[in-house]
Coordinates of C-alpha atoms and ligand atoms in Angstrom, one line a residue:
M1 CA -9.7 38.0 -21.7
N2 CA -11.7 36.2 -24.4
Q3 CA -10.9 32.5 -24.7
A4 CA -10.1 32.9 -28.4
D5 CA -7.5 35.6 -27.8
P6 CA -4.0 34.4 -28.1
K7 CA -2.0 34.4 -24.8
P8 CA -1.1 38.0 -24.3
S9 CA 2.5 38.9 -24.1
L10 CA 3.8 40.8 -21.1
N11 CA 3.0 44.4 -20.8
F12 CA 6.0 46.7 -20.3
I13 CA 5.5 46.9 -16.5
E14 CA 5.4 43.1 -16.3
A15 CA 8.6 42.9 -18.4
I16 CA 10.3 45.2 -15.9
I17 CA 9.1 43.2 -13.0
E18 CA 10.2 39.9 -14.5
E19 CA 13.6 41.4 -15.2
D20 CA 13.9 42.6 -11.6
L21 CA 12.9 39.1 -10.5
R22 CA 15.6 37.5 -12.6
N23 CA 18.1 39.9 -11.1
N24 CA 16.9 39.2 -7.6
K25 CA 16.4 42.9 -7.1
N26 CA 15.0 43.9 -3.7
E27 CA 15.4 40.2 -2.8
S28 CA 12.8 39.4 -5.4
R29 CA 10.0 41.0 -3.5
I30 CA 7.1 42.5 -5.5
H31 CA 5.3 45.2 -3.5
T32 CA 3.0 47.8 -5.1
R33 CA 0.6 50.3 -3.7
F34 CA -2.5 52.3 -4.7
P35 CA -2.1 55.9 -3.5
P36 CA -5.3 57.9 -3.8
E37 CA -5.6 61.5 -2.5
P38 CA -8.8 61.6 -0.5
N39 CA -10.1 64.7 -2.2
G40 CA -12.9 63.1 -4.3
Y41 CA -14.5 59.9 -5.3
L42 CA -12.7 57.3 -7.3
H43 CA -13.4 57.1 -11.0
I44 CA -12.9 54.4 -13.7
G45 CA -9.4 55.8 -14.3
H46 CA -8.5 55.0 -10.7
A47 CA -10.1 51.6 -11.2
K48 CA -7.6 51.0 -14.0
S49 CA -4.7 51.8 -11.6
I50 CA -6.3 49.7 -8.8
C51 CA -6.6 46.7 -11.1
L52 CA -3.0 47.2 -12.3
N53 CA -1.4 47.5 -8.8
F54 CA -3.4 44.8 -7.1
G55 CA -3.4 42.7 -10.2
L56 CA 0.5 42.7 -10.4
A57 CA 0.7 41.8 -6.7
E58 CA -1.6 38.9 -7.3
K59 CA 0.2 37.7 -10.4
Y60 CA 3.6 37.9 -8.9
K61 CA 2.6 36.7 -5.4
G62 CA 3.5 40.0 -3.9
M63 CA 1.6 42.5 -1.9
C64 CA -0.3 45.7 -2.6
N65 CA -0.9 48.5 0.0
L66 CA -3.6 51.0 0.1
R67 CA -2.1 54.4 1.0
F68 CA -4.0 57.6 1.3
D69 CA -1.9 60.4 0.1
D70 CA -3.2 62.9 2.5
T71 CA -0.6 65.7 2.5
N72 CA -3.0 68.5 1.6
P73 CA -5.5 69.1 4.4
T74 CA -7.3 71.9 2.6
K75 CA -9.1 69.6 0.1
E76 CA -9.3 66.3 1.9
E77 CA -12.2 64.7 3.8
E78 CA -13.1 61.6 5.7
E79 CA -16.2 61.1 3.4
Y80 CA -13.8 60.5 0.6
V81 CA -11.6 58.1 2.6
E82 CA -14.7 56.0 3.3
S83 CA -16.0 56.0 -0.3
I84 CA -12.5 55.0 -1.6
I85 CA -12.3 52.1 0.9
E86 CA -15.8 50.9 -0.2
D87 CA -15.0 51.2 -3.9
I88 CA -11.8 49.2 -3.8
S89 CA -13.4 46.4 -1.7
W90 CA -16.3 46.4 -4.1
L91 CA -14.0 45.9 -7.0
G92 CA -12.8 42.8 -5.2
F93 CA -9.3 43.8 -4.0
D94 CA -7.9 43.3 -0.5
W95 CA -5.0 45.2 1.0
E96 CA -4.8 42.6 3.8
G97 CA -4.8 45.2 6.5
R98 CA -2.0 47.3 5.0
L99 CA -3.9 50.5 5.0
F100 CA -1.6 53.5 5.5
Y101 CA -1.7 57.3 5.3
A102 CA 1.1 59.5 4.2
S103 CA 0.2 61.5 7.3
D104 CA 1.4 58.4 9.3
Y105 CA 4.9 59.4 8.2
F106 CA 4.8 63.2 9.0
D107 CA 7.3 62.7 11.9
Q108 CA 9.8 60.8 9.9
L109 CA 9.4 63.2 6.9
Y110 CA 10.0 66.1 9.2
E111 CA 13.1 64.5 10.5
W112 CA 14.3 63.9 7.0
A113 CA 13.7 67.5 6.1
E114 CA 16.0 68.5 9.0
K115 CA 18.5 65.9 7.8
L116 CA 18.6 67.6 4.3
I117 CA 19.0 71.0 6.0
S118 CA 21.9 69.6 8.2
D119 CA 23.5 68.2 5.1
G120 CA 23.3 71.6 3.4
K121 CA 20.8 70.3 0.9
A122 CA 17.7 72.4 1.9
Y123 CA 17.1 76.0 2.9
V124 CA 14.3 78.2 4.2
D125 CA 13.3 80.7 1.6
E126 CA 11.5 83.9 2.2
L127 CA 10.5 84.8 -1.3
T128 CA 6.8 84.8 -2.0
S129 CA 5.4 82.1 -4.2
A130 CA 5.0 84.6 -7.0
E131 CA 8.7 85.5 -6.7
I132 CA 9.7 81.9 -6.6
S133 CA 7.9 81.1 -9.8
E134 CA 9.2 84.2 -11.5
Q135 CA 12.8 83.3 -10.6
R136 CA 12.3 79.7 -11.6
G137 CA 13.1 80.6 -15.2
T138 CA 11.8 78.8 -18.3
V139 CA 12.6 75.7 -20.2
T140 CA 15.1 77.7 -22.2
K141 CA 16.3 80.1 -19.5
A142 CA 18.0 79.0 -16.3
G143 CA 16.4 80.1 -13.0
E144 CA 17.9 82.5 -10.6
E145 CA 19.2 81.5 -7.2
S146 CA 17.3 82.8 -4.2
P147 CA 19.1 85.4 -2.1
F148 CA 18.3 83.1 0.9
R149 CA 19.9 80.0 -0.7
D150 CA 23.2 80.2 1.1
R151 CA 22.0 80.6 4.7
A152 CA 24.0 78.8 7.3
V153 CA 22.7 75.4 8.4
E154 CA 22.0 76.5 11.9
E155 CA 19.9 79.5 10.8
N156 CA 18.0 77.2 8.4
L157 CA 17.3 74.7 11.2
E158 CA 16.1 77.5 13.5
L159 CA 13.8 78.9 10.9
F160 CA 12.4 75.6 9.9
R161 CA 11.7 74.8 13.5
A162 CA 10.0 78.1 13.9
M163 CA 7.9 77.3 10.8
R164 CA 7.0 74.0 12.5
D165 CA 6.1 75.8 15.7
G166 CA 3.6 78.1 14.0
K167 CA 5.7 81.3 14.1
F168 CA 5.0 82.2 10.5
K169 CA 2.1 82.9 8.4
E170 CA 1.2 80.8 5.3
G171 CA 3.3 81.7 2.4
E172 CA 5.8 83.7 4.5
K173 CA 8.4 81.0 4.5
V174 CA 9.0 77.7 2.7
L175 CA 11.6 75.0 2.8
R176 CA 13.3 74.3 -0.5
A177 CA 15.6 71.5 -1.6
K178 CA 18.9 72.9 -2.8
I179 CA 19.4 71.2 -6.1
D180 CA 20.1 73.0 -9.3
M181 CA 18.5 76.3 -10.5
S182 CA 19.8 75.7 -14.0
S183 CA 18.6 72.1 -14.4
P184 CA 16.8 71.5 -17.6
N185 CA 14.1 69.8 -15.5
M186 CA 12.1 72.5 -13.8
H187 CA 11.2 70.2 -11.0
M188 CA 14.9 70.1 -10.0
R189 CA 15.1 73.9 -9.7
D190 CA 15.1 74.0 -5.9
P191 CA 11.6 72.6 -5.4
V192 CA 9.5 73.6 -2.4
I193 CA 9.4 70.6 0.0
Y194 CA 7.6 72.0 3.0
R195 CA 5.0 74.7 3.4
V196 CA 3.3 76.5 6.3
L197 CA -0.4 75.7 6.5
H198 CA -2.5 76.7 9.5
E199 CA -5.0 74.0 8.7
S200 CA -6.3 71.3 10.8
H201 CA -5.7 67.9 9.3
Q202 CA -8.4 65.2 9.3
R203 CA -6.0 62.7 11.0
T204 CA -3.2 64.7 12.7
G205 CA -5.5 67.5 13.9
D206 CA -3.6 70.6 14.8
K207 CA -0.3 68.9 15.5
W208 CA 1.3 70.4 12.4
C209 CA 1.7 73.9 11.0
V210 CA 3.9 72.6 8.2
Y211 CA 3.0 70.0 5.6
P212 CA 5.3 68.2 3.1
M213 CA 4.7 68.6 -0.6
Y214 CA 3.6 65.6 -2.6
D215 CA 7.1 65.1 -4.1
F216 CA 8.7 65.1 -0.7
A217 CA 6.2 62.6 0.7
H218 CA 5.6 60.1 -2.1
G219 CA 8.9 58.3 -2.7
Q220 CA 9.7 58.4 1.0
S221 CA 6.3 56.8 1.8
D222 CA 7.1 54.1 -0.8
Y223 CA 10.4 53.5 0.9
F224 CA 8.9 53.3 4.4
E225 CA 6.5 50.7 3.2
G226 CA 9.0 48.6 1.3
I227 CA 7.3 49.3 -2.0
T228 CA 9.3 47.9 -4.9
H229 CA 7.4 49.2 -7.9
S230 CA 5.8 52.6 -7.6
I231 CA 3.4 52.8 -10.5
C232 CA 1.9 56.1 -11.4
T233 CA 0.6 58.0 -14.5
L234 CA 2.7 59.8 -17.1
E235 CA 2.5 63.3 -15.7
F236 CA 4.8 62.1 -12.9
E237 CA 7.5 61.0 -15.4
I238 CA 9.1 64.5 -15.1
H239 CA 9.1 64.2 -11.3
R240 CA 11.1 61.0 -11.4
P241 CA 14.6 62.6 -11.1
L242 CA 13.3 64.3 -8.0
Y243 CA 11.9 61.1 -6.6
D244 CA 15.3 59.5 -7.1
W245 CA 17.2 62.6 -5.8
F246 CA 15.4 62.4 -2.4
L247 CA 16.1 58.7 -2.1
D248 CA 19.8 59.2 -3.1
N249 CA 20.1 61.9 -0.5
L250 CA 18.2 60.3 2.3
I251 CA 18.8 56.6 2.3
D252 CA 21.8 54.3 1.8
T253 CA 20.3 50.9 1.7
K254 CA 20.4 48.4 -1.2
Y255 CA 16.6 48.3 -1.3
R256 CA 14.8 51.1 -3.1
P257 CA 11.5 51.7 -4.8
R258 CA 11.4 52.4 -8.5
Q259 CA 8.9 54.7 -10.1
I260 CA 7.3 53.5 -13.3
E261 CA 4.8 55.6 -15.4
F262 CA 2.0 54.5 -17.6
A263 CA -0.6 56.4 -19.6
R264 CA -3.7 57.4 -17.8
L265 CA -7.0 55.9 -18.9
N266 CA -9.2 58.3 -20.9
I267 CA -12.6 57.4 -22.1
S268 CA -14.7 59.1 -24.8
Y269 CA -17.9 61.0 -24.0
T270 CA -16.9 61.7 -20.4
V271 CA -14.7 63.7 -18.1
M272 CA -12.4 62.1 -15.6
S273 CA -10.6 64.6 -13.5
K274 CA -11.8 64.9 -9.9
R275 CA -11.9 68.6 -10.3
K276 CA -14.4 68.5 -13.1
L277 CA -16.4 65.8 -11.4
L278 CA -16.6 67.9 -8.3
E279 CA -17.8 70.8 -10.4
L280 CA -20.6 68.8 -11.8
V281 CA -21.6 67.6 -8.3
E282 CA -21.3 71.0 -6.7
E283 CA -23.2 72.8 -9.4
G284 CA -26.0 70.2 -9.1
L285 CA -25.6 69.2 -12.8
V286 CA -25.8 65.6 -11.6
N287 CA -27.3 64.1 -8.4
G288 CA -24.2 63.6 -6.3
W289 CA -21.0 61.6 -6.7
D290 CA -22.9 58.4 -7.2
D291 CA -25.1 59.7 -10.0
P292 CA -25.4 56.8 -12.5
R293 CA -24.2 59.0 -15.3
L294 CA -20.8 59.7 -13.8
P295 CA -17.7 57.7 -14.4
T296 CA -17.1 57.4 -10.7
I297 CA -17.0 53.9 -9.3
S298 CA -19.9 54.6 -7.1
G299 CA -21.8 56.0 -10.1
L300 CA -21.0 53.0 -12.2
R301 CA -22.1 50.7 -9.4
R302 CA -25.4 52.5 -9.1
R303 CA -25.8 52.4 -12.8
G304 CA -25.5 48.6 -12.7
Y305 CA -21.9 48.0 -13.6
T306 CA -20.4 44.8 -12.1
P307 CA -16.9 44.6 -10.6
E308 CA -16.2 41.8 -13.1
A309 CA -17.1 44.0 -16.1
I310 CA -14.8 46.8 -14.8
R311 CA -11.9 44.4 -14.2
N312 CA -12.3 42.8 -17.6
F313 CA -12.4 46.2 -19.2
A314 CA -9.2 47.2 -17.3
D315 CA -7.5 44.0 -18.6
R316 CA -8.6 44.6 -22.1
V317 CA -7.4 48.2 -22.3
G318 CA -4.0 47.0 -21.2
V319 CA -1.1 49.3 -20.2
A320 CA 0.1 52.0 -22.5
K321 CA 3.1 54.3 -22.5
R322 CA 1.4 57.0 -24.5
D323 CA -1.8 58.9 -23.8
N324 CA -4.8 57.6 -25.7
V325 CA -8.6 57.6 -25.5
I326 CA -10.6 54.4 -25.2
D327 CA -14.0 54.3 -26.8
V328 CA -16.7 54.1 -24.1
A329 CA -18.3 51.4 -26.3
L330 CA -15.6 49.0 -25.1
L331 CA -16.5 49.6 -21.5
E332 CA -20.2 49.0 -22.4
H333 CA -19.2 45.9 -24.3
S334 CA -17.5 44.4 -21.3
L335 CA -20.6 45.1 -19.3
R336 CA -23.0 43.5 -21.7
E337 CA -20.8 40.5 -21.9
D338 CA -20.9 40.0 -18.2
L339 CA -24.6 40.8 -17.7
N340 CA -25.6 38.6 -20.7
V341 CA -24.6 35.5 -18.7
K342 CA -25.7 36.8 -15.3
A343 CA -28.9 38.8 -15.7
P344 CA -32.2 37.0 -15.6
R345 CA -34.6 37.9 -18.4
V346 CA -37.8 39.6 -17.6
M347 CA -40.5 41.3 -19.6
A348 CA -41.1 44.9 -18.9
V349 CA -43.2 47.4 -20.9
L350 CA -41.8 50.9 -20.6
N351 CA -44.5 52.8 -22.6
P352 CA -47.6 50.7 -22.2
L353 CA -50.3 50.3 -24.8
K354 CA -53.3 48.1 -23.8
V355 CA -54.2 45.1 -25.9
V356 CA -57.6 43.3 -25.4
I357 CA -57.7 39.8 -26.6
T358 CA -61.3 39.6 -27.5
N359 CA -61.6 35.8 -27.9
Y360 CA -59.9 35.1 -24.6
P361 CA -62.4 34.3 -21.9
E362 CA -62.9 37.2 -19.5
D363 CA -62.5 35.3 -16.3
K364 CA -59.7 33.1 -17.5
E365 CA -56.0 33.4 -16.5
E366 CA -53.2 31.0 -17.0
E367 CA -49.5 30.7 -16.2
L368 CA -47.0 30.2 -18.9
P369 CA -43.4 29.0 -18.4
A370 CA -40.6 31.3 -19.4
E371 CA -36.9 30.7 -19.4
N372 CA -34.8 32.9 -17.1
N373 CA -31.7 32.9 -19.2
P374 CA -31.2 31.2 -22.5
E375 CA -27.4 31.5 -21.9
D376 CA -27.6 29.5 -18.7
E377 CA -30.1 26.7 -18.2
S378 CA -29.1 26.4 -14.6
M379 CA -31.0 29.7 -14.0
G380 CA -34.2 27.8 -14.5
S381 CA -37.6 29.1 -15.5
R382 CA -40.5 30.9 -14.0
M383 CA -44.3 31.1 -14.6
I384 CA -45.8 34.3 -15.9
P385 CA -49.5 35.1 -15.8
F386 CA -51.4 35.6 -19.0
S387 CA -55.0 37.1 -19.3
R388 CA -57.4 38.8 -21.6
E389 CA -55.8 42.2 -21.3
I390 CA -52.1 42.8 -21.7
Y391 CA -49.7 45.6 -22.3
I392 CA -47.3 45.9 -25.2
E393 CA -44.8 48.6 -26.0
K394 CA -46.4 51.6 -27.8
E395 CA -43.6 51.6 -30.3
D396 CA -44.4 48.0 -31.2
F397 CA -47.6 49.1 -33.0
M398 CA -48.0 51.2 -36.1
E399 CA -51.3 52.0 -37.6
D400 CA -49.8 52.6 -41.0
P401 CA -46.5 50.8 -41.0
P402 CA -43.7 50.9 -43.6
K403 CA -43.0 47.7 -45.5
K404 CA -40.4 46.2 -43.2
F405 CA -42.2 46.8 -39.9
F406 CA -42.5 43.3 -38.5
R407 CA -44.2 44.2 -35.3
L408 CA -48.0 44.7 -34.8
A409 CA -50.2 46.6 -37.3
P410 CA -53.9 46.3 -38.3
G411 CA -54.5 42.9 -39.9
K412 CA -50.9 41.7 -38.9
E413 CA -49.8 38.8 -36.7
V414 CA -47.1 38.7 -34.1
R415 CA -46.0 36.2 -31.5
L416 CA -46.2 37.2 -27.9
K417 CA -42.9 36.0 -26.3
N418 CA -43.6 32.8 -24.2
A419 CA -47.3 32.9 -25.2
Y420 CA -49.6 33.0 -28.2
I421 CA -49.7 34.4 -31.7
I422 CA -52.2 37.3 -31.9
N423 CA -53.7 39.1 -34.8
C424 CA -54.7 42.8 -34.7
E425 CA -58.3 43.3 -35.6
S426 CA -59.0 46.9 -34.7
V427 CA -57.7 50.1 -33.1
V428 CA -59.6 52.1 -30.5
K429 CA -58.9 55.8 -30.3
N430 CA -59.7 58.7 -28.0
P431 CA -62.4 60.5 -30.1
D432 CA -61.1 63.9 -29.0
T433 CA -57.4 63.5 -29.4
G434 CA -57.2 60.7 -31.9
E435 CA -54.6 59.0 -29.7
I436 CA -54.6 55.2 -29.8
T437 CA -55.8 53.9 -26.5
E438 CA -56.3 50.2 -27.1
L439 CA -55.9 47.5 -29.6
H440 CA -58.4 44.7 -30.1
C441 CA -56.8 41.4 -31.1
T442 CA -57.6 37.8 -31.3
Y443 CA -55.4 34.9 -30.3
D444 CA -54.9 31.4 -31.7
P445 CA -55.1 29.0 -28.7
E446 CA -53.2 26.4 -30.7
T447 CA -50.0 28.5 -30.8
K448 CA -48.6 28.3 -27.3
S449 CA -45.7 26.0 -26.5
G450 CA -46.7 22.4 -26.7
M451 CA -49.7 23.0 -28.9
P452 CA -50.0 21.9 -32.6
N453 CA -49.4 25.3 -34.1
S454 CA -46.6 26.3 -31.7
A455 CA -44.0 26.2 -34.4
K456 CA -45.9 28.5 -36.7
K457 CA -43.6 31.2 -38.1
V458 CA -44.3 34.8 -37.8
K459 CA -41.9 37.6 -38.4
G460 CA -42.1 39.5 -35.1
T461 CA -42.0 38.6 -31.4
L462 CA -43.1 41.1 -28.8
H463 CA -42.7 41.3 -25.1
W464 CA -45.8 42.0 -23.0
V465 CA -47.2 41.8 -19.5
S466 CA -50.6 40.9 -18.2
A467 CA -52.5 44.1 -17.4
Q468 CA -54.2 43.0 -14.2
H469 CA -51.1 41.3 -12.8
A470 CA -48.5 43.9 -13.7
I471 CA -46.8 46.0 -11.1
D472 CA -46.1 49.7 -11.8
A473 CA -42.5 50.8 -11.7
E474 CA -40.4 53.9 -12.2
V475 CA -37.7 53.4 -14.8
R476 CA -34.9 55.8 -15.3
L477 CA -33.3 55.8 -18.7
Y478 CA -29.8 56.9 -18.3
D479 CA -27.7 57.8 -21.3
R480 CA -24.2 59.3 -21.9
L481 CA -23.7 62.5 -19.9
F482 CA -22.0 64.3 -22.8
L483 CA -22.9 64.7 -26.5
D484 CA -19.3 65.2 -27.5
E485 CA -16.6 62.6 -27.6
D486 CA -14.1 64.8 -26.0
P487 CA -15.9 67.5 -23.9
A488 CA -12.9 68.6 -21.9
G489 CA -10.4 68.7 -24.7
K490 CA -11.6 71.7 -26.8
K491 CA -9.2 74.4 -27.7
D492 CA -12.0 76.9 -28.8
G493 CA -12.5 78.3 -25.3
S494 CA -15.7 76.3 -24.7
D495 CA -16.3 74.7 -21.3
F496 CA -16.8 71.0 -20.9
K497 CA -20.3 71.7 -19.5
D498 CA -21.4 73.2 -22.8
Y499 CA -21.5 69.6 -24.1
L500 CA -23.8 68.1 -21.5
N501 CA -26.5 65.8 -23.0
P502 CA -29.9 67.3 -22.1
D503 CA -31.4 63.9 -22.5
S504 CA -29.0 62.0 -20.3
L505 CA -31.8 61.1 -18.0
K506 CA -35.5 60.4 -18.8
I507 CA -37.8 59.2 -16.1
L508 CA -40.7 57.0 -17.0
N509 CA -43.3 56.6 -14.3
N510 CA -45.8 54.3 -15.8
C511 CA -43.8 51.2 -16.7
K512 CA -45.4 47.7 -16.3
L513 CA -43.5 44.7 -15.0
E514 CA -44.0 41.1 -14.4
P515 CA -45.5 40.8 -10.9
D516 CA -42.7 38.9 -9.3
Y517 CA -40.4 41.9 -9.7
A518 CA -42.1 43.7 -6.9
A519 CA -39.8 41.7 -4.7
A520 CA -36.6 42.6 -6.6
K521 CA -33.8 43.7 -4.3
A522 CA -31.6 46.7 -4.6
G523 CA -28.7 46.0 -6.8
D524 CA -30.3 43.1 -8.6
H525 CA -29.6 43.0 -12.3
F526 CA -32.1 42.1 -15.1
Q527 CA -32.4 42.1 -18.8
F528 CA -35.6 43.6 -19.9
Q529 CA -36.1 41.6 -23.0
R530 CA -35.6 43.5 -26.2
I531 CA -34.7 46.7 -24.3
G532 CA -31.6 46.5 -22.2
Y533 CA -30.0 45.7 -18.9
F534 CA -31.5 47.3 -15.8
V535 CA -30.6 47.3 -12.1
V536 CA -32.7 48.0 -9.1
D537 CA -31.6 51.4 -7.8
T538 CA -29.9 51.2 -4.4
V539 CA -30.9 54.6 -3.2
D540 CA -34.5 55.3 -4.2
S541 CA -36.1 51.9 -4.3
V542 CA -38.5 51.0 -1.4
E543 CA -39.8 47.6 -0.5
G544 CA -42.4 46.4 -3.0
K545 CA -41.7 49.4 -5.2
P546 CA -38.4 49.1 -7.0
V547 CA -37.0 51.8 -9.1
F548 CA -35.0 50.5 -12.1
N549 CA -32.0 52.2 -13.6
R550 CA -31.2 51.5 -17.2
T551 CA -27.6 50.2 -17.1
V552 CA -27.1 49.9 -20.9
P553 CA -29.3 49.2 -23.9
L554 CA -28.9 45.9 -25.6
R555 CA -27.0 47.3 -28.5
D556 CA -24.9 50.4 -28.9
S557 CA -27.5 52.8 -30.1
W558 CA -24.9 55.6 -30.4
A559 CA -22.9 53.7 -33.1
R560 CA -26.1 53.6 -35.2
K561 CA -27.0 57.3 -34.5
N562 CA -23.5 58.4 -35.6
K563 CA -23.4 56.5 -38.9
Ligands
ATP601 P1 -7.5 63.2 -11.2 O1 -6.4 63.7 -12.1 O2 -8.5 62.4 -12.0 O3 -8.2 64.2 -10.4 P2 -5.6 62.2 -9.5 O4 -4.5 61.6 -10.3 O5 -5.4 63.5 -8.9 O6 -6.9 62.1 -10.3 P3 -5.1 60.5 -7.2 O7 -6.0 60.3 -6.1 O8 -3.8 61.3 -7.0 O9 -6.0 61.2 -8.3 O10 -4.8 59.2 -8.0 C1 -4.5 58.0 -7.3 C2 -3.8 57.1 -8.3 O11 -4.6 56.8 -9.4 C3 -2.5 57.7 -8.9 O12 -1.5 56.7 -8.9 C4 -2.9 58.1 -10.2 O13 -1.8 58.1 -11.1 C5 -3.9 57.1 -10.6 N1 -4.9 57.6 -11.6 C6 -5.6 58.7 -11.5 N2 -6.3 59.0 -12.7 C7 -6.0 57.9 -13.5 C8 -6.4 57.5 -14.8 N3 -7.3 58.3 -15.5 N4 -5.9 56.4 -15.3 C9 -5.1 55.6 -14.6 N5 -4.7 55.9 -13.4 C10 -5.1 57.0 -12.8
MG602 MG1 -2.9 63.1 -8.1

């Protein structure tokens, strides 16, 4: 939160928690959990939920568990479990050893299913899933009761055990809670709570042929773990009566978890559902789950996002009760704010144009001091080499410039950052193509720092690197993955992939950097002066040959484009 912001008032979840604390509910314990399904990589929406759950535990001196909601063995994989653990740790949160799996509770859940059967509150149904959904009715029309609804308890128990023992095929039989086929809430119309799945589970192996449905596992898992506030997104609001029904019918303690829903985070110019992200990955439209263009946490990390930027962003967007879309510019703003104070400045030329300083001695070279970060003196300074031939950015020169072009042009002066003022005397071109290959300039030796003319004013300052000292680097210019603000929200039948930005990645192979940056380490952040923030790629960099990813330009270029 910005220092100048007034002290924020409580969000609605904090208000609930404080009320519960005042009433000494659940002995004033605060215990939350983050419950990912290990069926994909985490994205920035999950980060919001992580910051919220772990953040509340921190604020109220409670605890937050990490629980894998692994009730669906068909889509879940160990790779996802590992990536989720890595991402949450990277964000800076600690579950203090309380790492659980819904599958840890399969035995107890199974027993509770038998308890419901014994209490006459669940039955084995033989209808097909198509028949079940047909008989469920509609919002305006009550559902029909299954012909198997009134089986005797003993028969239900026998059939359910046979389901467990693998005697039935998938879909042949299911266990349903016996609630109310005319409830206005469709989720209360005898929901399926257990299904047959002949699928090996990544943790329980082949032990089970029946698996609990999400609704039958979630609230109960919360209960087993002593969770007090079970925070989830709005789509579960309609499941809440069922969450409570199971607890009402299975436990009789004073303690009980409470489900609270908030609006999921949506961000413009991206897609956030794991299913869509998986599609992009599987179809090779991006380079894996950690592609720097994806909103996955691993993608953001590789792009150069910092945990602090993501946590600040999560704080800023707050907690809403209604769905909304957050401008991606806010996420980028949080990032710039963090990198501005952390990232050392360096000069890098992305599209080099050679400049020969004709009055600078051929065999001379010197070292000039340069500040590492004007925002933070403690980051010190470095020496950068200067010599007769340097590179500047192609776009910083125009042969025939418009009036307000304050960069280099024939007969014009500019300052070279940390060095001298130069004057462009002539332009050398390739005689065949007419392409500009070199500029010939002169410098004024009296204009460097500490010299009599150092304060001389010129309109433009350019970044540059010494040609003979520069190292070559590959630079990847990443941009937004989608051209449309809301690629997944169209009602015109178009697919979100129709809106992919064809220019979301440009690779530049001939960039020139200050020589010290050959030693930059994977994950190091820099500001390329006048250009943007960059990070050393963690995957493709090799020693002495870093690959740089553009994290974000210095300013929001999209805001200008769209004006
Ligand atoms: P998706 O819908 O993106 O595929 P999911 O909800 O199926 O994600 P889960 O693994 O079930 O993914 O999510 C774990 C937790 O993260 C849940 O509590 C869920 O409510 C929360 N969560 C998921 N997406 C968002 C989001 N965009 N904003 C906030 N919280 C989210
Ligand atoms: Mg989910």
